[in-house]
Coordinates of C-alpha atoms in Angstrom, one line a residue:
X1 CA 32.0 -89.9 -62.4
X2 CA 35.4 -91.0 -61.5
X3 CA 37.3 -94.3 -62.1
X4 CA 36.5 -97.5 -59.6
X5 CA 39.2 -98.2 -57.5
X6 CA 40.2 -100.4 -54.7
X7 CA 40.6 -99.0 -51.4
X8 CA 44.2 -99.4 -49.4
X9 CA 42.6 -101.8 -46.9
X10 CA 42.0 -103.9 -49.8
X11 CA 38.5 -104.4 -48.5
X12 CA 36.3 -102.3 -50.2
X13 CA 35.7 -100.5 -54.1
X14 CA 34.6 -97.8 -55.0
X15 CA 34.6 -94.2 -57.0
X16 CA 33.9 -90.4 -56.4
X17 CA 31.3 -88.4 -57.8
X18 CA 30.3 -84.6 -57.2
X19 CA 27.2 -84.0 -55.4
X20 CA 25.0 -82.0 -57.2
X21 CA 23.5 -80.6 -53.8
X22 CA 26.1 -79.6 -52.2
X23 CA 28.6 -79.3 -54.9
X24 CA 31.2 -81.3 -52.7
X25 CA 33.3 -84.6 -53.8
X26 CA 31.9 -87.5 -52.3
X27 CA 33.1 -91.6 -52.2
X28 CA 30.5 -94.3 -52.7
X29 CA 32.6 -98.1 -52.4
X30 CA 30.8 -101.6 -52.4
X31 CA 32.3 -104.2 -50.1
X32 CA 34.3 -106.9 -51.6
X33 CA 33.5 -109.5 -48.6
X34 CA 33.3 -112.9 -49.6
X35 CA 32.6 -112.0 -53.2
X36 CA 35.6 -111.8 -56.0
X37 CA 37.3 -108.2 -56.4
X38 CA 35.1 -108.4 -60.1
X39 CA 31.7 -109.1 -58.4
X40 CA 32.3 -106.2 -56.2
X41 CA 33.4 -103.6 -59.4
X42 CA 30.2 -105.3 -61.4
X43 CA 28.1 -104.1 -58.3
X44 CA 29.9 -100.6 -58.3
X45 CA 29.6 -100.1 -62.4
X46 CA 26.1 -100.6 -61.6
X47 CA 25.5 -98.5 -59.0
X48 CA 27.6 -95.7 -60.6
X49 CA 25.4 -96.2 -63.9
X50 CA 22.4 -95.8 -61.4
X51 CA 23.8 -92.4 -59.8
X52 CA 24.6 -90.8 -62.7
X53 CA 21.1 -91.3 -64.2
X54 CA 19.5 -89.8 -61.3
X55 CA 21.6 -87.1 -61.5
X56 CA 21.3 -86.7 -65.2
X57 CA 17.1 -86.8 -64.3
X58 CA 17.1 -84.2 -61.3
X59 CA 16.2 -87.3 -59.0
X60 CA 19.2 -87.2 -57.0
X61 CA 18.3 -88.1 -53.4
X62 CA 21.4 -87.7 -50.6
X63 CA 21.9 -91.2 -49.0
X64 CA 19.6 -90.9 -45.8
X65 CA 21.1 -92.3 -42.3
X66 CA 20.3 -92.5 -38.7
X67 CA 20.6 -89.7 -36.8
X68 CA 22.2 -91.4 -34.4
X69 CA 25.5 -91.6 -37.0
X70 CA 25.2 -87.0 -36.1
X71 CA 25.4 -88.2 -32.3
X72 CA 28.3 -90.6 -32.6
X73 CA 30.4 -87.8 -35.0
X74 CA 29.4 -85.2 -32.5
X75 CA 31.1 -87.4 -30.1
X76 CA 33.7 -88.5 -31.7
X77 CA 34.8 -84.8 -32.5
X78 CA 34.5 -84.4 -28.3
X79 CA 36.2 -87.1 -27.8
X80 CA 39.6 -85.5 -30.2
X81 CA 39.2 -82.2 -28.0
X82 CA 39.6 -83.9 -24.7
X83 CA 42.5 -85.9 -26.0
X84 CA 43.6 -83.1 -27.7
X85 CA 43.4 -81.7 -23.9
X86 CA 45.2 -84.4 -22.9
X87 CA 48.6 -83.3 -24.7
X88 CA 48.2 -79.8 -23.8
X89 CA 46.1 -78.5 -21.0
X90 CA 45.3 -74.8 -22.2
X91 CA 43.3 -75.8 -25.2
X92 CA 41.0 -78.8 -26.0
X93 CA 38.0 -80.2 -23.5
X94 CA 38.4 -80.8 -19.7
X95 CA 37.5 -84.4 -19.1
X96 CA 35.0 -83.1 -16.7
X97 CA 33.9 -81.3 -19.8
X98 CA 33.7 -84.3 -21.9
X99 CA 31.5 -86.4 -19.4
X100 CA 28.8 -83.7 -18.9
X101 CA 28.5 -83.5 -22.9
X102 CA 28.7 -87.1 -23.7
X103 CA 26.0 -87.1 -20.7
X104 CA 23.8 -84.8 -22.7
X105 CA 24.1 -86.8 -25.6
X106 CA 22.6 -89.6 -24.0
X107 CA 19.9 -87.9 -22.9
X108 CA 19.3 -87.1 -26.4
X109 CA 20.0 -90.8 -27.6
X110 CA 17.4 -91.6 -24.8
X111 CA 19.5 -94.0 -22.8
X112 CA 19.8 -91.8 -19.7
X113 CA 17.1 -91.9 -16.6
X114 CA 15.5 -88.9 -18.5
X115 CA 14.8 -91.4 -21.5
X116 CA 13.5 -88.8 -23.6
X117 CA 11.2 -90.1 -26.6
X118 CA 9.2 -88.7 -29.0
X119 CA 6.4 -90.9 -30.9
X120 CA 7.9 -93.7 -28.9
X121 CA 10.6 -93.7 -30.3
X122 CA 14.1 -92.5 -29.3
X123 CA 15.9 -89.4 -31.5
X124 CA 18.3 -91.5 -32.1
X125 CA 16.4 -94.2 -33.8
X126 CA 14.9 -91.6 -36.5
X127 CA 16.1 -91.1 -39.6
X128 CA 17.7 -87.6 -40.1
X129 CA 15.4 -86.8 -42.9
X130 CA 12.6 -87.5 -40.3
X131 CA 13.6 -84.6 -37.8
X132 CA 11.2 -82.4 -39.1
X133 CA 10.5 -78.9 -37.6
X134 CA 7.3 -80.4 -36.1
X135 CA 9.6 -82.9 -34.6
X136 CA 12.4 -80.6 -33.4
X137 CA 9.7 -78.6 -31.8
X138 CA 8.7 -81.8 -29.6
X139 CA 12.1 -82.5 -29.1
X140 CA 12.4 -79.0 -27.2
X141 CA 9.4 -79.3 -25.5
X142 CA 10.9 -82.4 -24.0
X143 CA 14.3 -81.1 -23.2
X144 CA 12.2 -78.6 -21.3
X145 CA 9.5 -81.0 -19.0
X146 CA 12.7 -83.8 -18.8
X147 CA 14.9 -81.8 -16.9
X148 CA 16.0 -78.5 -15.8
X149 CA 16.3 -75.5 -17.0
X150 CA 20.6 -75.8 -17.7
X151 CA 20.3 -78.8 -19.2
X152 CA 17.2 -77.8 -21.2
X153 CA 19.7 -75.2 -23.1
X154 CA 22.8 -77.7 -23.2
X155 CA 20.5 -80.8 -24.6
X156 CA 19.1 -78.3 -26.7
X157 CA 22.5 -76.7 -28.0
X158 CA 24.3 -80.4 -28.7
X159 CA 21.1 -81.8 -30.5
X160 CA 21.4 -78.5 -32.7
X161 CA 24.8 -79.4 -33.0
X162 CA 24.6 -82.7 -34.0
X163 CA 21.7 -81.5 -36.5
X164 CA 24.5 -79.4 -38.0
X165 CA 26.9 -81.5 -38.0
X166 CA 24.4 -83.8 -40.3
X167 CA 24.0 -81.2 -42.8
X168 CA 27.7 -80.8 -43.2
X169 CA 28.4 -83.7 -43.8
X170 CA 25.7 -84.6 -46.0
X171 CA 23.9 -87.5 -44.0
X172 CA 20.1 -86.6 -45.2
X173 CA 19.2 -83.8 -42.8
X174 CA 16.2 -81.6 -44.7
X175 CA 15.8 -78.7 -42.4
X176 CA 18.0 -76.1 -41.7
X177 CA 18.8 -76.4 -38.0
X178 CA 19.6 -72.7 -37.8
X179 CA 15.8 -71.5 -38.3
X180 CA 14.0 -74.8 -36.7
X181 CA 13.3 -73.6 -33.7
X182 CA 11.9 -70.2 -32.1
X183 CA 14.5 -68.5 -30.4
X184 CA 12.8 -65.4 -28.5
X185 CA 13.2 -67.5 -25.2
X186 CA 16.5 -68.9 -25.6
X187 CA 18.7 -67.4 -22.8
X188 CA 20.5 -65.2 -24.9
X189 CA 17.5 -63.2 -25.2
X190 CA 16.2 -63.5 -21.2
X191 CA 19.6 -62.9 -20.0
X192 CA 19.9 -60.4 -17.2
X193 CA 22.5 -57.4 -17.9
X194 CA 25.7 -58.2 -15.6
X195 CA 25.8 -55.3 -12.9
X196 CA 28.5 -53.7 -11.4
X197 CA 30.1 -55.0 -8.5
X198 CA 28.9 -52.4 -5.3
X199 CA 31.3 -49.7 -4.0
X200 CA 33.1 -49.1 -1.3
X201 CA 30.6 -45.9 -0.4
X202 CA 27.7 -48.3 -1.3
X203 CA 28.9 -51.0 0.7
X204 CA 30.2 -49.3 4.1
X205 CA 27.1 -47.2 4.3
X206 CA 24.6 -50.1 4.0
X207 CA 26.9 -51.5 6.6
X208 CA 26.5 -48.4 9.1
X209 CA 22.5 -48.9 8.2
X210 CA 22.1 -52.0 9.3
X211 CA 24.3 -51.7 11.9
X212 CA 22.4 -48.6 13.5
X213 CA 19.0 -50.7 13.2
X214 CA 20.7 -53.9 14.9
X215 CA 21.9 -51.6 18.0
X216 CA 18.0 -50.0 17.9
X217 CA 16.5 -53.5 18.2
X218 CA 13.3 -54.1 19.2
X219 CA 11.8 -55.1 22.5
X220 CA 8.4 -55.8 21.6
X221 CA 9.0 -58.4 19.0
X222 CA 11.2 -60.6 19.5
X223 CA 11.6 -61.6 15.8
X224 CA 12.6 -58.1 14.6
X225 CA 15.0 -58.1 17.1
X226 CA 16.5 -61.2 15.8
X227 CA 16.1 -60.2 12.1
X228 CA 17.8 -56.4 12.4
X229 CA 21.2 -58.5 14.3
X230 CA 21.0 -61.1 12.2
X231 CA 20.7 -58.7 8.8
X232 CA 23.7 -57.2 9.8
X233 CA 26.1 -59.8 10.9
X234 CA 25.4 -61.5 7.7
X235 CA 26.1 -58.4 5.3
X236 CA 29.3 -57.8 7.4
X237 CA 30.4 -61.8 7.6
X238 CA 29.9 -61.9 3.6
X239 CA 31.7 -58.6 2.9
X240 CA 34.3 -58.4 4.6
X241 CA 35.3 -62.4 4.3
X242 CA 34.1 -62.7 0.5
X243 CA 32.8 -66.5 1.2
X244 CA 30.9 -68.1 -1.3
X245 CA 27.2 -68.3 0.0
X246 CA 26.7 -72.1 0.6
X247 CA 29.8 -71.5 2.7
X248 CA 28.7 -69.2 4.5
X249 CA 25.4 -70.8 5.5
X250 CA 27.1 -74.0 6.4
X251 CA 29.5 -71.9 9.1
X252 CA 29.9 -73.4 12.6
X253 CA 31.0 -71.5 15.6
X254 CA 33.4 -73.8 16.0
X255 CA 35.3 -72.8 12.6
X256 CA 35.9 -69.1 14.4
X257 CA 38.9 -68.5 16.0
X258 CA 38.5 -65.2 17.7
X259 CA 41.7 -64.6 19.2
X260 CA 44.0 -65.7 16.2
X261 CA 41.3 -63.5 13.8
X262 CA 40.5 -66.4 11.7
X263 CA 38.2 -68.8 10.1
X264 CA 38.0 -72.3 8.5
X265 CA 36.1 -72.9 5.4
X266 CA 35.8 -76.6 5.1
X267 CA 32.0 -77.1 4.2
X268 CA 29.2 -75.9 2.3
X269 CA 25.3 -76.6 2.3
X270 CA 22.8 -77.7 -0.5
X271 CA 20.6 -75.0 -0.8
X272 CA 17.9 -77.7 -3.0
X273 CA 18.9 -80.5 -0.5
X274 CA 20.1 -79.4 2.7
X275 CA 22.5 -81.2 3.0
X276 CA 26.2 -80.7 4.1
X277 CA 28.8 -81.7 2.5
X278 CA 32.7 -80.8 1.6
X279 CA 33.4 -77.6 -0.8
X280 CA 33.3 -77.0 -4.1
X281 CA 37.2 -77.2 -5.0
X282 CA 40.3 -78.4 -3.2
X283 CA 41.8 -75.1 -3.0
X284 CA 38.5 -73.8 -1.8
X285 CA 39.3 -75.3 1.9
X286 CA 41.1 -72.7 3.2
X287 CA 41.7 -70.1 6.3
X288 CA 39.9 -66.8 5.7
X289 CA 40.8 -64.0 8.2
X290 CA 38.6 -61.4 9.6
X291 CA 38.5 -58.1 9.9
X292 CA 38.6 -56.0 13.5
X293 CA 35.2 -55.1 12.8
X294 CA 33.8 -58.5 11.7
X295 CA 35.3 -59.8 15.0
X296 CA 33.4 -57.3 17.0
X297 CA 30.4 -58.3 15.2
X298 CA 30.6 -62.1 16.0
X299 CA 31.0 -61.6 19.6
X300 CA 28.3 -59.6 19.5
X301 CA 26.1 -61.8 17.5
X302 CA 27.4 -65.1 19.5
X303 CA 26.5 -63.4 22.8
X304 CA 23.2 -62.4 22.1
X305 CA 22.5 -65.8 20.7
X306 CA 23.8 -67.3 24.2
X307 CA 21.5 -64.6 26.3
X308 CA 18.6 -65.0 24.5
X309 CA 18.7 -69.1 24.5
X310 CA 18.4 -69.2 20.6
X311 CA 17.9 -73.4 20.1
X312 CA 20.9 -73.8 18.1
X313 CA 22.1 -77.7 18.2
X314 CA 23.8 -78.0 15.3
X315 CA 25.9 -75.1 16.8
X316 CA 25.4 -72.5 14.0
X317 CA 26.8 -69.5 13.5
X318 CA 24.3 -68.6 11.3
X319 CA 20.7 -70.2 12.8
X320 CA 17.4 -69.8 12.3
X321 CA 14.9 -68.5 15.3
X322 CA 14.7 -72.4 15.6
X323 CA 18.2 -73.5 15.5
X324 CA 17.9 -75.1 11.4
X325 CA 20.1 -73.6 8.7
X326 CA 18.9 -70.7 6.8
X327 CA 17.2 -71.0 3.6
X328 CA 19.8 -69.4 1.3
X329 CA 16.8 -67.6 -1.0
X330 CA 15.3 -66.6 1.9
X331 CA 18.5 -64.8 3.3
X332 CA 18.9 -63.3 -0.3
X333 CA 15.6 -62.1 -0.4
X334 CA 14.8 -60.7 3.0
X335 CA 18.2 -60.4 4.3
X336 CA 19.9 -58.7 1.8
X337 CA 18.1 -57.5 -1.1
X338 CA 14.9 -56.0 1.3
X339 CA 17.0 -54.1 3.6
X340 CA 19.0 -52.5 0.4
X341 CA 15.5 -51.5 -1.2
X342 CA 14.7 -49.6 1.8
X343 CA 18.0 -48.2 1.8
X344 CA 17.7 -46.8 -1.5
X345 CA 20.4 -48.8 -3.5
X346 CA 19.9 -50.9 -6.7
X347 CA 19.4 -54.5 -5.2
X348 CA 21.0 -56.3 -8.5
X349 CA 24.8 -55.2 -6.9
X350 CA 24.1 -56.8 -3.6
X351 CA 24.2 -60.5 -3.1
X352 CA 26.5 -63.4 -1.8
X353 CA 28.5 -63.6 -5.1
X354 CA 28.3 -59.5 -5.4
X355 CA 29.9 -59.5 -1.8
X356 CA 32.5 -61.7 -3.3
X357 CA 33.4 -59.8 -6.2
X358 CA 33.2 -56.4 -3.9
X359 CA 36.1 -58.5 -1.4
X360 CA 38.1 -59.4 -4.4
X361 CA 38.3 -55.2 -5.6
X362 CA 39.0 -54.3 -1.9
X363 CA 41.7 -56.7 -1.7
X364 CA 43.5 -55.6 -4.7
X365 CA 43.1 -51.8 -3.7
X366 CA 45.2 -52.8 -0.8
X367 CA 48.1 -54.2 -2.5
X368 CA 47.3 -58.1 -1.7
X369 CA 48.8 -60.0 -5.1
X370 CA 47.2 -62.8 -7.2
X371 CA 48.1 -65.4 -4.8
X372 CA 46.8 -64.2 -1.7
X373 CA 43.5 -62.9 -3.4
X374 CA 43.0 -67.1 -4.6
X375 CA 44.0 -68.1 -1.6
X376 CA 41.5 -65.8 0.3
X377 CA 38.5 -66.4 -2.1
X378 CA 39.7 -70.2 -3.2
X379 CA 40.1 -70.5 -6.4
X380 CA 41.1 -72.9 -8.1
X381 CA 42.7 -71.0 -10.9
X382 CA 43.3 -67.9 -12.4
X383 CA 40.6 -67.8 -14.7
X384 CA 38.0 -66.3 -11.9
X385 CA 40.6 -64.5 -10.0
X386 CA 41.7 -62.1 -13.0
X387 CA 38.0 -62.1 -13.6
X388 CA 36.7 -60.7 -10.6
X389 CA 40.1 -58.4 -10.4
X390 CA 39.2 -55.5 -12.0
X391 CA 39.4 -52.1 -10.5
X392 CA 39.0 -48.2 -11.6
X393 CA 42.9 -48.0 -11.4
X394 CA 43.0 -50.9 -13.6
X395 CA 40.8 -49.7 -16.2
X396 CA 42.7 -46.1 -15.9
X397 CA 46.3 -47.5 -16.4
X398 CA 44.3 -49.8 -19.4
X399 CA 43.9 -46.4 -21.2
X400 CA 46.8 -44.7 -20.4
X401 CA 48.5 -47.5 -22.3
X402 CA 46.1 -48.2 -25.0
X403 CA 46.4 -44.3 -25.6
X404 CA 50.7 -44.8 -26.0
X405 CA 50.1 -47.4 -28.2
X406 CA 47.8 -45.1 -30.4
X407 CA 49.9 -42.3 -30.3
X408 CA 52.9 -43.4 -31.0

């Protein structure tokens, strides 16, 4: 045991003593208060005397504590990132990125509208030596009927966190929150394989496919007919513009501007709601231009809306038989990944974001630089930009230079 002191604030006493747990330095102080500075160093010879004899008679117990003292260190530790953020902007957390996991640990502390308890009684309000592995079980099970399945895994990841965080630093915590929970559904283990992007071959002959269906039609059903021009006017908007699928969906007639070749992106649609409203990112309100080919296809597509009196008040480019907006999983389903099956293609390459990624590689294969790529696409940064801009050429100069820097 160490010698009692008197902290610098003046306010406290106290003395350090090795845990024998965790084999770590640790301060126990008494405050002074009201009291005289030799009450307060009577009360700490005592409890010192106390310690040691517990250690001394292998009865050592680590002082328990709320677990909601984990949640408020968890936070305060995201609190020094986003400041940290603050001073330089390429490390640290995004204040965006602070609010959504403060958020989370409020649905944890149960003071959220998902008010979360267990036993009737918030996690916060349990001690950590109470967080059993019977309890952390309930505790997923109600991350899991509370809310969805993303914030299922992100309540689930800063509640292991701050479950960590209270075996580190000693606050009582008797499980180890490593092993307390079964794992063999935890996204890591159900998540899909990321596929390729499609190629250019894969790409432009789909396009001819559907294509030669649209111009075979079919005059006895109506809705076939319908489906094979719609099919491909969609494929063809989404490849050759590389808009994000809610935009696309959320496309007005109005936004085309045939003779200059161009068209505005200023909106997207809800795909759980409906509704529409403006896009995602500043920089993703932008002017996309269109290909010779797209062009073709919209006045097509327009006129044969026109001819055949498709209802179509909201003025769509993109309507239903009824003049609504599409269902965007239905479109995936039918509209894309169907026609690709019968086609003979993997369906996992072909889809909205797929289209986008396929846009992005065709772009750079024709020379356009980083700028005009964001631009195009609307990015907001970089980041997704250098992400998605990765071509054969690239990965071929890649090892032409990895294999200088080998060989020399």
């Amino acid at each position: 045991m160490g010698k009692i002191f008197q902290t610098s604030c003046g306010k406290f006493v106290g003395f350090f003593y090795r845990c024998p747990e965790t084999n770590k330095r640790r301060r126990k102080q008494v405050s002074i208060g009201k009291s005289s500075i030799a009450e307060a160093i009577k009360k700490a010879e005592k409890i010192q005397k106390d310690l040691d004899r517990s250690i001394d008679d292998g009865n050592y117990a680590v002082e328990d504590k709320p677990f909601k003292s984990a949640l408020d260190a968890l936070e305060k530790i995201y609190l020094s990132k986003w400041e940290l953020h603050q001073k330089d902007p390429t490390t640290g957390l995004r204040e965006r990125t602070y609010n959504e996991y403060v958020g989370f640990l409020n649905i944890i502390r149960g003071v959220s509208n998902h008010n979360i308890k267990i036993r009737d009684k918030k996690i916060s309000d349990y001690k950590c030596s109470q967080i059993t592995p019977d309890i952390a079980d309930q505790i997923s099970q109600a991350f899991v009927n509370q809310t969805n399945k993303n914030q299922n895994t992100k309540c689930w990841a800063k509640f292991e966190a701050a479950c960590k965080l209270a075996v580190v630093k000693n606050f009582g915590m008797k499980i180890n929150p490593c092993v307390m929970v079964d794992r063999s559904n935890h996204q890591s283990k159900t998540r899909v394989v990321k596929r390729k992007a499609p190629t250019k071959q894969e790409v432009d002959s789909f396009l001819d496919y559907l294509e030669q269906r649209k111009n075979r039609g079919s005059n006895s059903c109506p809705r076939k007919d319908f489906s094979s021009k719609f099919d491909y006017i969609y494929n063809l908007y989404s490849a050759h513009t590389g808009k994000r699928g809610n935009e696309v969906l959320a496309t007005v007639i109005n936004d085309v501007d045939i003779h200059q070749g161009i068209v505005k992106v200023d909106k997207t649609i809800c795909a759980k709601t409906g509704n529409v409203g403006m896009t995602k990112t500043n920089k993703s309100e932008r002017i996309v231009v269109l290909t010779d080919r797209l062009i073709k296809g919209i006045q097509e597509w327009v006129a044969y809306l026109i001819n055949k009196q498709i209802p179509n008040h909201n003025r769509l480019l993109f309507p239903s038989m009824n003049g609504e907006y599409k269902n965007a999983s239905n479109v995936l389903n039918r509209s894309i990944k169907k026609n690709v099956i019968e086609f003979g293609l993997d369906p996992t390459k072909f889809s909205p974001h797929q289209y986008r990624r396929h846009n992005n590689s065709r772009r750079k294969d024709a020379g356009h630089n980083k700028d005009r790529i964001k631009n195009q696409l609307g990015h907001e940064d970089d980041k997704m930009t250098n992400l998605y801009n990765t071509t054969w050429e690239d990965f071929k100069k890649d090892r032409k230079n990895i294999n200088e820097a080998f060989s020399s």
